[in-house]
Amino acid sequence: MNSPIMTGEGLKKYFPAKGGVIKAVDEVDFEIQKGEVLGVVGESGSGKTTLGNMIMGVYPPTSGQIIFNGKPLPSRAKDRPVQMKREIQMVFQNPASSLNPKRSVKQALEVPLKVNRGGQSVRQRVYELLELVELPVEYADRYPEELGGGEKQLVAIARALATNPSLVVLDEPTSALDVSIQAKIINVLMRLKDKLGLTYVFITHNLSLMRNVSDRVMIMYLGKVREVAATEEFFRNPLHPYTRMLLSSIPVVTDAEEAAKPEKIQSMGEIAGALDLPPGCSFNPRCSHVMDVCKTVDPPLLEVAPQHWCDCHLYPKEFKPTPTA
Amino acid sequence: MGTLTHGLGCEGEAVNNLKSGRSLSERYGRYWYKFRRNKLSIIGLAAIIAVIFIALFAPWLSPYPSNAGLFVNFAAAGQAPSGTHVFGTEEIGRDIFSRIMFGFQYSLMLMVVVLSISVAPGVILGLIAGYYNGRGISVVIMRLADVFVAVPPLLLALSVASVLTPSAVNAMLAVSLAWWPWYTRLVYSSSSSIRNEDYVRAAELVGASRWHIMFKEILPNSLGSILTKVTLDCGWVILIGASLSYVGLGAQAPTPDLGTMIAEGAAYLPAQWWISIFPAFAIVVVILGFNLLGDGINDMFSSGIS
Amino acid sequence: MPLLEVKDLRVNYRVYEGTLKVLNGVNISLEKGEKVGIIGESACGKTTTVKSVMRLLASNAKIAGGEVRYAGEDVLTMAKGRLRDLRRKKMSMIFQDPSAALNPVFTIRQQLYDIIKFSADTRLSKEETHEGALKYLKEAALPEPERILDSYPFQLSGGMKQRVSIAMALVSANELLIADEPGTSLDVTIEDQIMRLLKKIVEEKEISVILITHALGTVKNFVDRIYVMYAGTIVEEGPTKEVFNNPQHPYTQMLIKAVPKLTGGGVPEGILGQVPSYLTPPSGCRFVTRCPYRMEVCDQVPRMYKAGTDQKAACFLYDEGHRSK
């Protein structure tokens, strides 16, 4: 692989709460290669959104740091130089709240353009951005209430691209949309990635979508990374019992997909409360392969197959443990 | 596809598919549609238009314009309502109907002055407090507002008006002082929640200034609730102004003022009931009018199509 | 006689812009003990359909034609008292968002007791009510029922809340249960548990079910038969397996194709074009504006033609007279 555009080292985010701390993100390392789509997959409480927020500098990590293009990234957005802010942008989940209902499409797109003055006229650039996301230029004068959910999301994408970013965090960009519209948005995103050489961090709960979109998949559960692998390898050989449970639970439409699922691990139990995590591996109360060691020792994330990391005591059986980079 | 093009997606069963480039007049038409669905709002609007019209043209509309000022006609004093004096006359013979018409002038002026003094600072302080929610400056502003809110507005206005010399101007100042914190609190609560909307975060991510965020992103979304409150407050300000006048701390004679008129007539109750009752009724009309209008404006800005 | 029969149902909504002609002749029938699914994307009229069955339509909705028969009785015209009896004893509904369906200021005990008292014919003693509550909670597989009874909704997880709503619905749903996206707001592993539980309960108690959802995979392992809705019309109906494996109506075909597959293969373009406006819907087939097989005859309203092995599709492609083209 070539050089990473962003790496996270020992990232932790603890939120103080009544009766203890919530370990939203706990000791997470990650690497994003230039030009790839990294799928960050998890259910609610997994810490995937907190991770995205730390990349965006919404709040600083409790410890650890993020390196961007070889330089440490200031942990708060307001401490980041304008150039750095422009490089990292975000698309939010809910199309209804990501556009200001009182401002037209043109006004929404003008904000980043006026802040980051370029040589071009603003109007020209607004039209360019709309064409980029495959919307008609007449949409410049429309208000959010006149747009469908998918169209709003395309405008939000255009706004994120206005500063010419190199890395875009996509926080469940299509989960509020119908499948037929999701398909359109995903295709626009993929075309933009190739055209503009973007890197995506795609935060989602939808593994089926990641099968078709991401280059690598990173599974999170209760604040920790549980499994990371290239997409092909990940779906061919899912290792972590949680990953397998997740895969078995996914509702699918065709028989071929049903057959592609790993041995059925029926979902059981609920995600542990963030305040009282079980000792050892925090997945152990729901795990079908639970062993004694799981209840006392938290397993480290190890490279158990080439470029395939997993944090589970079942592994390695025959692999040599090597600490993650 | 023409008229069938309605966006890629749709949210909300049955009410979607209304999306298409709409002209300005259509956009306002929708506001008017929401407003007029409640008949009472129309009645309120009509009442307020009538009151404003009467106040503006009182010198030409009233049967005895001279009665507005210092005018004495003991010959006609204390007459019951009749064809010549529809609302009767008071203790020094002035026509109550005419004086009520002029009384609207003072009430409306009080309202305009008080609201123009208190709304703008109240809103701006609320915006700042909402934007910096959780920070020191927000706490200071909101605690200050709480102090003012803790004192009932009439009591605060009373104490201010009694420290200063009783006059119309001081009454307006006193009421304004009691009024701004309500706007601060209203705007604080809406702006601190709008602050967390994704579109505000998106604007921050691209480096928009705090003034842009406060005035261009947050304020327009609070306008509906501010406007509703302004309308509802119009009635209350007039009521407080009249109360001040009633206890002698507001407009001074011979200014025709509804509160003063009620106070003067109180001595002649119940025999000469018309002296107090008709001005009191006039106040009720104004307050009710503004309240109904306020409800209509609230409907106008509320979401939901049905 | 079918348990439920919806015949040529037409429902309009009055709004500022005019009249939205939403349901345009919907036909659905449900036998006793049968489980059917209504699938379709947002605003296709699926919720309006079931709300008509429960007589829960919004105030600006107007039934413009058709009838709803429950065990032969006309629901739309029956007296209020009779309707109340039906809702108390025969049918009930589970909603998408369990947090919205439970009142936040009362404990589960208060809410569940009330429902049990309402549905009983005679005055129940405290013990009888309590026993009933325990029975329903047990049926919904809730552990520690006493603790649940004393909890407020906010003290329960999303999955628990949905189990409680199921318990509440079971009190009245002796014959028919309408489930409106019951798992959509939950994590996939929890949704999987809820759907398995629901299926077990209704099969044991022989309750008929209408499941409405936009998530195609969810219905696949649950219902016997499927109705596919598009823009206020039923476009296809048939046995679940047949509809998924061998869809006949062009809309169903495109919809199933648009779902990202766990087996990969990329994301297709989705369905081009837009859902028509309910203000001015096409006079004939409502899918005509997006259909790749559009013919001249599509200006007319298609009836349900026999299609595939065991399905019916509202499409002229399956009319003998037009098949040659």
Short mmCIF file of N, CA and C in Angstrom, two decimals, chain A residues 42-45 134 139 151 175 177-184 186-188 191 205-209 211-213 235 242 245-258 260-261 264-271 286, chain C residues 40-43 46 156-161 163 186-194 196 214-221 241 244-245 251 254-256 258-272 274-275 290:
data_model
loop_
_atom_site.label_atom_id
_atom_site.label_comp_id
_atom_site.label_asym_id
_atom_site.label_seq_id
_atom_site.Cartn_x
_atom_site.Cartn_y
_atom_site.Cartn_z
N GLY A 42 -20.52 -0.12 12.37
CA GLY A 42 -20.86 -0.47 13.75
C GLY A 42 -22.30 -0.15 14.03
N GLU A 43 -22.81 -0.71 15.14
CA GLU A 43 -24.17 -0.41 15.55
C GLU A 43 -24.15 0.80 16.47
N SER A 44 -25.31 1.17 17.01
CA SER A 44 -25.31 2.34 17.90
C SER A 44 -24.47 2.03 19.13
N GLY A 45 -23.73 3.02 19.60
CA GLY A 45 -22.87 2.82 20.75
C GLY A 45 -21.52 2.25 20.41
N GLU A 134 -24.24 16.43 -10.33
CA GLU A 134 -25.26 16.00 -11.30
C GLU A 134 -26.65 16.55 -10.99
N TYR A 139 -31.32 24.61 -9.93
CA TYR A 139 -31.56 24.35 -8.51
C TYR A 139 -30.93 25.40 -7.60
N GLU A 151 -31.95 14.89 -3.20
CA GLU A 151 -31.41 16.13 -3.76
C GLU A 151 -30.75 16.99 -2.70
N SER A 175 -28.45 6.67 4.88
CA SER A 175 -29.28 5.79 5.70
C SER A 175 -30.70 6.34 5.88
N LEU A 177 -32.40 7.57 3.40
CA LEU A 177 -33.01 7.63 2.07
C LEU A 177 -33.53 6.27 1.61
N ASP A 178 -34.45 6.31 0.64
CA ASP A 178 -34.94 5.08 0.04
C ASP A 178 -33.84 4.40 -0.78
N VAL A 179 -33.96 3.09 -0.96
CA VAL A 179 -32.89 2.37 -1.66
C VAL A 179 -32.67 2.86 -3.09
N SER A 180 -33.77 3.19 -3.79
CA SER A 180 -33.58 3.60 -5.18
C SER A 180 -32.84 4.94 -5.25
N ILE A 181 -33.02 5.76 -4.22
CA ILE A 181 -32.32 7.05 -4.18
C ILE A 181 -30.91 6.86 -3.65
N GLN A 182 -30.76 5.97 -2.68
CA GLN A 182 -29.45 5.65 -2.15
C GLN A 182 -28.51 5.26 -3.29
N ALA A 183 -29.03 4.44 -4.20
CA ALA A 183 -28.20 3.97 -5.30
C ALA A 183 -27.64 5.14 -6.10
N LYS A 184 -28.51 6.13 -6.35
CA LYS A 184 -28.09 7.31 -7.12
C LYS A 184 -27.00 8.09 -6.38
N ILE A 186 -24.94 7.07 -4.00
CA ILE A 186 -23.70 6.31 -3.92
C ILE A 186 -22.94 6.39 -5.24
N ASN A 187 -23.66 6.28 -6.32
CA ASN A 187 -22.99 6.34 -7.62
C ASN A 187 -22.36 7.70 -7.88
N VAL A 188 -23.07 8.76 -7.48
CA VAL A 188 -22.48 10.10 -7.63
C VAL A 188 -21.21 10.20 -6.78
N ARG A 191 -18.34 8.35 -8.43
CA ARG A 191 -17.81 9.04 -9.60
C ARG A 191 -16.96 10.23 -9.17
N HIS A 205 -23.87 1.70 9.25
CA HIS A 205 -24.22 0.45 9.92
C HIS A 205 -24.53 -0.62 8.87
N ASN A 206 -24.44 -0.23 7.60
CA ASN A 206 -24.91 -1.09 6.53
C ASN A 206 -23.77 -1.88 5.88
N LEU A 207 -23.61 -3.12 6.31
CA LEU A 207 -22.51 -3.94 5.78
C LEU A 207 -22.71 -4.30 4.32
N SER A 208 -23.98 -4.51 3.92
CA SER A 208 -24.22 -4.85 2.51
C SER A 208 -23.74 -3.73 1.59
N LEU A 209 -23.98 -2.50 2.03
CA LEU A 209 -23.54 -1.37 1.22
C LEU A 209 -22.01 -1.34 1.15
N ARG A 211 -19.99 -3.76 1.31
CA ARG A 211 -19.51 -4.82 0.43
C ARG A 211 -19.30 -4.28 -0.98
N ASN A 212 -20.14 -3.33 -1.36
CA ASN A 212 -20.11 -2.84 -2.73
C ASN A 212 -19.35 -1.53 -2.90
N VAL A 213 -18.99 -0.90 -1.80
CA VAL A 213 -18.46 0.45 -1.91
C VAL A 213 -17.04 0.59 -1.38
N PHE A 235 -15.16 -10.25 3.70
CA PHE A 235 -16.41 -10.98 3.48
C PHE A 235 -16.16 -12.46 3.18
N TYR A 242 -18.38 -11.41 16.61
CA TYR A 242 -19.34 -10.32 16.48
C TYR A 242 -19.62 -10.03 15.00
N MET A 245 -21.90 -12.61 13.75
CA MET A 245 -23.26 -12.43 14.22
C MET A 245 -23.94 -11.31 13.43
N LEU A 246 -23.19 -10.25 13.20
CA LEU A 246 -23.71 -9.13 12.44
C LEU A 246 -24.10 -9.58 11.03
N LEU A 247 -23.19 -10.33 10.40
CA LEU A 247 -23.46 -10.80 9.04
C LEU A 247 -24.68 -11.72 9.00
N SER A 248 -24.81 -12.57 10.02
CA SER A 248 -25.98 -13.47 10.00
C SER A 248 -27.28 -12.72 10.22
N SER A 249 -27.21 -11.56 10.90
CA SER A 249 -28.44 -10.83 11.21
C SER A 249 -28.93 -9.98 10.06
N ILE A 250 -28.05 -9.68 9.10
CA ILE A 250 -28.45 -8.75 8.04
C ILE A 250 -29.59 -9.31 7.21
N PRO A 251 -30.67 -8.53 7.08
CA PRO A 251 -31.74 -9.00 6.20
C PRO A 251 -31.29 -8.88 4.75
N VAL A 252 -31.44 -9.93 3.99
CA VAL A 252 -31.01 -9.91 2.59
C VAL A 252 -32.18 -10.25 1.69
N VAL A 253 -32.06 -9.96 0.40
CA VAL A 253 -33.18 -10.19 -0.50
C VAL A 253 -33.05 -11.42 -1.37
N THR A 254 -31.83 -11.86 -1.66
CA THR A 254 -31.73 -13.00 -2.58
C THR A 254 -31.21 -14.25 -1.88
N ASP A 255 -31.49 -15.39 -2.46
CA ASP A 255 -31.01 -16.65 -1.90
C ASP A 255 -29.50 -16.75 -1.99
N ALA A 256 -28.93 -16.14 -3.03
CA ALA A 256 -27.48 -16.18 -3.19
C ALA A 256 -26.82 -15.49 -2.00
N GLU A 257 -27.42 -14.41 -1.52
CA GLU A 257 -26.85 -13.70 -0.37
C GLU A 257 -26.96 -14.55 0.87
N GLU A 258 -28.13 -15.20 1.02
CA GLU A 258 -28.34 -16.05 2.18
C GLU A 258 -27.24 -17.09 2.24
N ALA A 260 -24.30 -16.82 1.01
CA ALA A 260 -22.98 -16.22 1.19
C ALA A 260 -22.70 -15.89 2.65
N LYS A 261 -23.74 -15.94 3.48
CA LYS A 261 -23.54 -15.62 4.90
C LYS A 261 -22.68 -16.70 5.55
N LYS A 264 -24.45 -19.67 10.50
CA LYS A 264 -25.41 -18.83 11.20
C LYS A 264 -25.08 -18.73 12.70
N ILE A 265 -24.81 -17.50 13.15
CA ILE A 265 -24.68 -17.27 14.58
C ILE A 265 -25.86 -16.41 14.97
N GLN A 266 -26.83 -17.01 15.67
CA GLN A 266 -28.03 -16.27 15.97
C GLN A 266 -27.72 -15.13 16.94
N SER A 267 -28.26 -13.97 16.61
CA SER A 267 -28.04 -12.81 17.46
C SER A 267 -28.68 -13.03 18.82
N MET A 268 -27.92 -12.71 19.87
CA MET A 268 -28.52 -12.81 21.21
C MET A 268 -28.01 -11.69 22.08
N GLY A 269 -28.76 -11.39 23.13
CA GLY A 269 -28.36 -10.37 24.08
C GLY A 269 -28.40 -8.98 23.48
N GLU A 270 -28.14 -8.00 24.32
CA GLU A 270 -28.11 -6.62 23.86
C GLU A 270 -26.75 -6.04 24.12
N ILE A 271 -26.44 -4.98 23.42
CA ILE A 271 -25.17 -4.30 23.60
C ILE A 271 -25.09 -3.84 25.07
N ARG A 286 -22.39 -11.66 24.84
CA ARG A 286 -23.21 -12.01 23.68
C ARG A 286 -22.53 -13.03 22.79
N GLY C 40 -42.69 -1.07 -0.01
CA GLY C 40 -42.66 0.06 -0.92
C GLY C 40 -41.81 1.15 -0.29
N GLU C 41 -41.42 2.12 -1.09
CA GLU C 41 -40.55 3.16 -0.58
C GLU C 41 -41.38 4.21 0.14
N SER C 42 -40.71 5.20 0.75
CA SER C 42 -41.46 6.16 1.55
C SER C 42 -42.50 6.87 0.68
N ALA C 43 -43.63 7.17 1.31
CA ALA C 43 -44.72 7.89 0.66
C ALA C 43 -45.37 7.11 -0.48
N LYS C 46 -48.29 3.04 1.84
CA LYS C 46 -48.46 1.84 2.67
C LYS C 46 -49.01 2.16 4.06
N LEU C 156 -35.22 1.86 29.55
CA LEU C 156 -35.10 0.63 28.77
C LEU C 156 -34.38 0.91 27.45
N SER C 157 -33.70 -0.12 26.94
CA SER C 157 -33.04 0.04 25.64
C SER C 157 -34.09 0.00 24.54
N GLY C 158 -33.68 0.40 23.32
CA GLY C 158 -34.61 0.42 22.19
C GLY C 158 -35.25 -0.95 21.95
N GLY C 159 -34.44 -1.99 22.04
CA GLY C 159 -34.96 -3.34 21.81
C GLY C 159 -35.98 -3.73 22.87
N MET C 160 -35.67 -3.38 24.14
CA MET C 160 -36.59 -3.67 25.24
C MET C 160 -37.91 -2.95 25.03
N LYS C 161 -37.82 -1.67 24.65
CA LYS C 161 -39.02 -0.87 24.44
C LYS C 161 -39.89 -1.50 23.36
N ARG C 163 -40.00 -4.61 22.57
CA ARG C 163 -40.61 -5.81 23.14
C ARG C 163 -41.81 -5.42 23.99
N LEU C 186 -34.12 0.04 15.02
CA LEU C 186 -33.22 -0.72 15.90
C LEU C 186 -31.96 -1.16 15.15
N ASP C 187 -30.94 -1.53 15.91
CA ASP C 187 -29.73 -2.09 15.30
C ASP C 187 -30.05 -3.43 14.66
N VAL C 188 -29.29 -3.80 13.63
CA VAL C 188 -29.62 -5.04 12.91
C VAL C 188 -29.64 -6.27 13.79
N THR C 189 -28.68 -6.38 14.72
CA THR C 189 -28.67 -7.60 15.54
C THR C 189 -29.91 -7.65 16.43
N ILE C 190 -30.37 -6.49 16.88
CA ILE C 190 -31.57 -6.44 17.72
C ILE C 190 -32.81 -6.64 16.86
N GLU C 191 -32.83 -6.01 15.68
CA GLU C 191 -33.96 -6.15 14.77
C GLU C 191 -34.18 -7.63 14.45
N ASP C 192 -33.08 -8.32 14.21
CA ASP C 192 -33.15 -9.75 13.90
C ASP C 192 -33.83 -10.50 15.04
N GLN C 193 -33.45 -10.18 16.27
CA GLN C 193 -34.09 -10.84 17.43
C GLN C 193 -35.57 -10.52 17.50
N ILE C 194 -35.92 -9.25 17.32
CA ILE C 194 -37.32 -8.83 17.43
C ILE C 194 -38.17 -9.52 16.36
N ARG C 196 -37.59 -12.33 14.81
CA ARG C 196 -37.72 -13.75 15.08
C ARG C 196 -38.76 -13.99 16.18
N HIS C 214 -40.07 -0.70 4.35
CA HIS C 214 -39.35 -0.34 3.13
C HIS C 214 -38.10 -1.20 3.01
N ALA C 215 -37.75 -1.90 4.11
CA ALA C 215 -36.55 -2.73 4.10
C ALA C 215 -36.93 -4.10 3.58
N LEU C 216 -36.62 -4.34 2.33
CA LEU C 216 -37.09 -5.54 1.65
C LEU C 216 -36.66 -6.82 2.35
N GLY C 217 -35.42 -6.82 2.84
CA GLY C 217 -34.91 -8.04 3.44
C GLY C 217 -35.69 -8.46 4.68
N THR C 218 -36.22 -7.49 5.40
CA THR C 218 -36.90 -7.79 6.66
C THR C 218 -38.11 -8.70 6.46
N VAL C 219 -38.85 -8.49 5.36
CA VAL C 219 -40.07 -9.26 5.16
C VAL C 219 -39.79 -10.65 4.63
N LYS C 220 -38.62 -10.82 4.03
CA LYS C 220 -38.36 -12.04 3.28
C LYS C 220 -38.58 -13.31 4.10
N ASN C 221 -38.09 -13.33 5.33
CA ASN C 221 -38.22 -14.53 6.13
C ASN C 221 -39.44 -14.49 7.05
N LYS C 241 -41.45 -15.79 -1.74
CA LYS C 241 -40.30 -16.35 -2.44
C LYS C 241 -40.31 -15.99 -3.92
N PHE C 244 -39.51 -12.26 -4.61
CA PHE C 244 -38.10 -11.90 -4.48
C PHE C 244 -37.23 -12.57 -5.53
N ASN C 245 -37.51 -13.82 -5.82
CA ASN C 245 -36.63 -14.54 -6.75
C ASN C 245 -36.98 -14.29 -8.20
N TYR C 251 -41.27 -2.25 -11.76
CA TYR C 251 -40.87 -1.53 -10.55
C TYR C 251 -40.24 -2.49 -9.54
N MET C 254 -36.77 -3.45 -10.59
CA MET C 254 -35.76 -2.41 -10.40
C MET C 254 -35.47 -2.17 -8.92
N LEU C 255 -36.53 -2.28 -8.10
CA LEU C 255 -36.36 -2.05 -6.67
C LEU C 255 -35.42 -3.10 -6.06
N ILE C 256 -35.67 -4.35 -6.39
CA ILE C 256 -34.86 -5.42 -5.83
C ILE C 256 -33.43 -5.31 -6.33
N ALA C 258 -31.93 -2.56 -6.94
CA ALA C 258 -31.26 -1.39 -6.35
C ALA C 258 -30.71 -1.66 -4.95
N VAL C 259 -31.12 -2.75 -4.32
CA VAL C 259 -30.62 -3.05 -2.98
C VAL C 259 -29.17 -3.53 -3.09
N PRO C 260 -28.26 -2.91 -2.33
CA PRO C 260 -26.87 -3.39 -2.38
C PRO C 260 -26.80 -4.83 -1.85
N LYS C 261 -26.10 -5.67 -2.56
CA LYS C 261 -26.10 -7.09 -2.20
C LYS C 261 -24.88 -7.46 -1.37
N LEU C 262 -25.09 -8.37 -0.47
CA LEU C 262 -24.00 -8.87 0.37
C LEU C 262 -23.00 -9.66 -0.47
N THR C 263 -23.44 -10.06 -1.65
CA THR C 263 -22.55 -10.80 -2.53
C THR C 263 -21.72 -9.88 -3.43
N GLY C 264 -21.90 -8.57 -3.28
CA GLY C 264 -21.11 -7.63 -4.07
C GLY C 264 -21.69 -7.37 -5.43
N GLY C 265 -20.84 -6.90 -6.35
CA GLY C 265 -21.30 -6.64 -7.69
C GLY C 265 -21.59 -5.18 -7.94
N GLY C 266 -21.26 -4.33 -6.98
CA GLY C 266 -21.45 -2.89 -7.18
C GLY C 266 -22.87 -2.46 -6.93
N VAL C 267 -23.06 -1.15 -6.94
CA VAL C 267 -24.39 -0.58 -6.70
C VAL C 267 -24.96 -0.14 -8.04
N PRO C 268 -26.16 -0.64 -8.41
CA PRO C 268 -26.73 -0.23 -9.68
C PRO C 268 -27.21 1.23 -9.64
N GLU C 269 -27.69 1.74 -10.76
CA GLU C 269 -28.02 3.15 -10.83
C GLU C 269 -29.30 3.51 -10.07
N GLY C 270 -30.02 2.54 -9.58
CA GLY C 270 -31.29 2.87 -8.93
C GLY C 270 -32.36 3.05 -9.97
N ILE C 271 -33.47 3.65 -9.58
CA ILE C 271 -34.56 3.84 -10.52
C ILE C 271 -34.51 5.28 -10.99
N LEU C 272 -34.29 5.46 -12.27
CA LEU C 272 -34.15 6.82 -12.78
C LEU C 272 -35.48 7.55 -12.71
N GLN C 274 -38.37 10.31 -11.16
CA GLN C 274 -38.93 10.62 -9.85
C GLN C 274 -40.34 10.09 -9.68
N VAL C 275 -40.70 9.88 -8.42
CA VAL C 275 -42.06 9.48 -8.10
C VAL C 275 -42.99 10.61 -8.56
N ARG C 290 -41.41 6.37 -15.25
CA ARG C 290 -40.06 5.86 -15.00
C ARG C 290 -39.84 4.49 -15.64
#
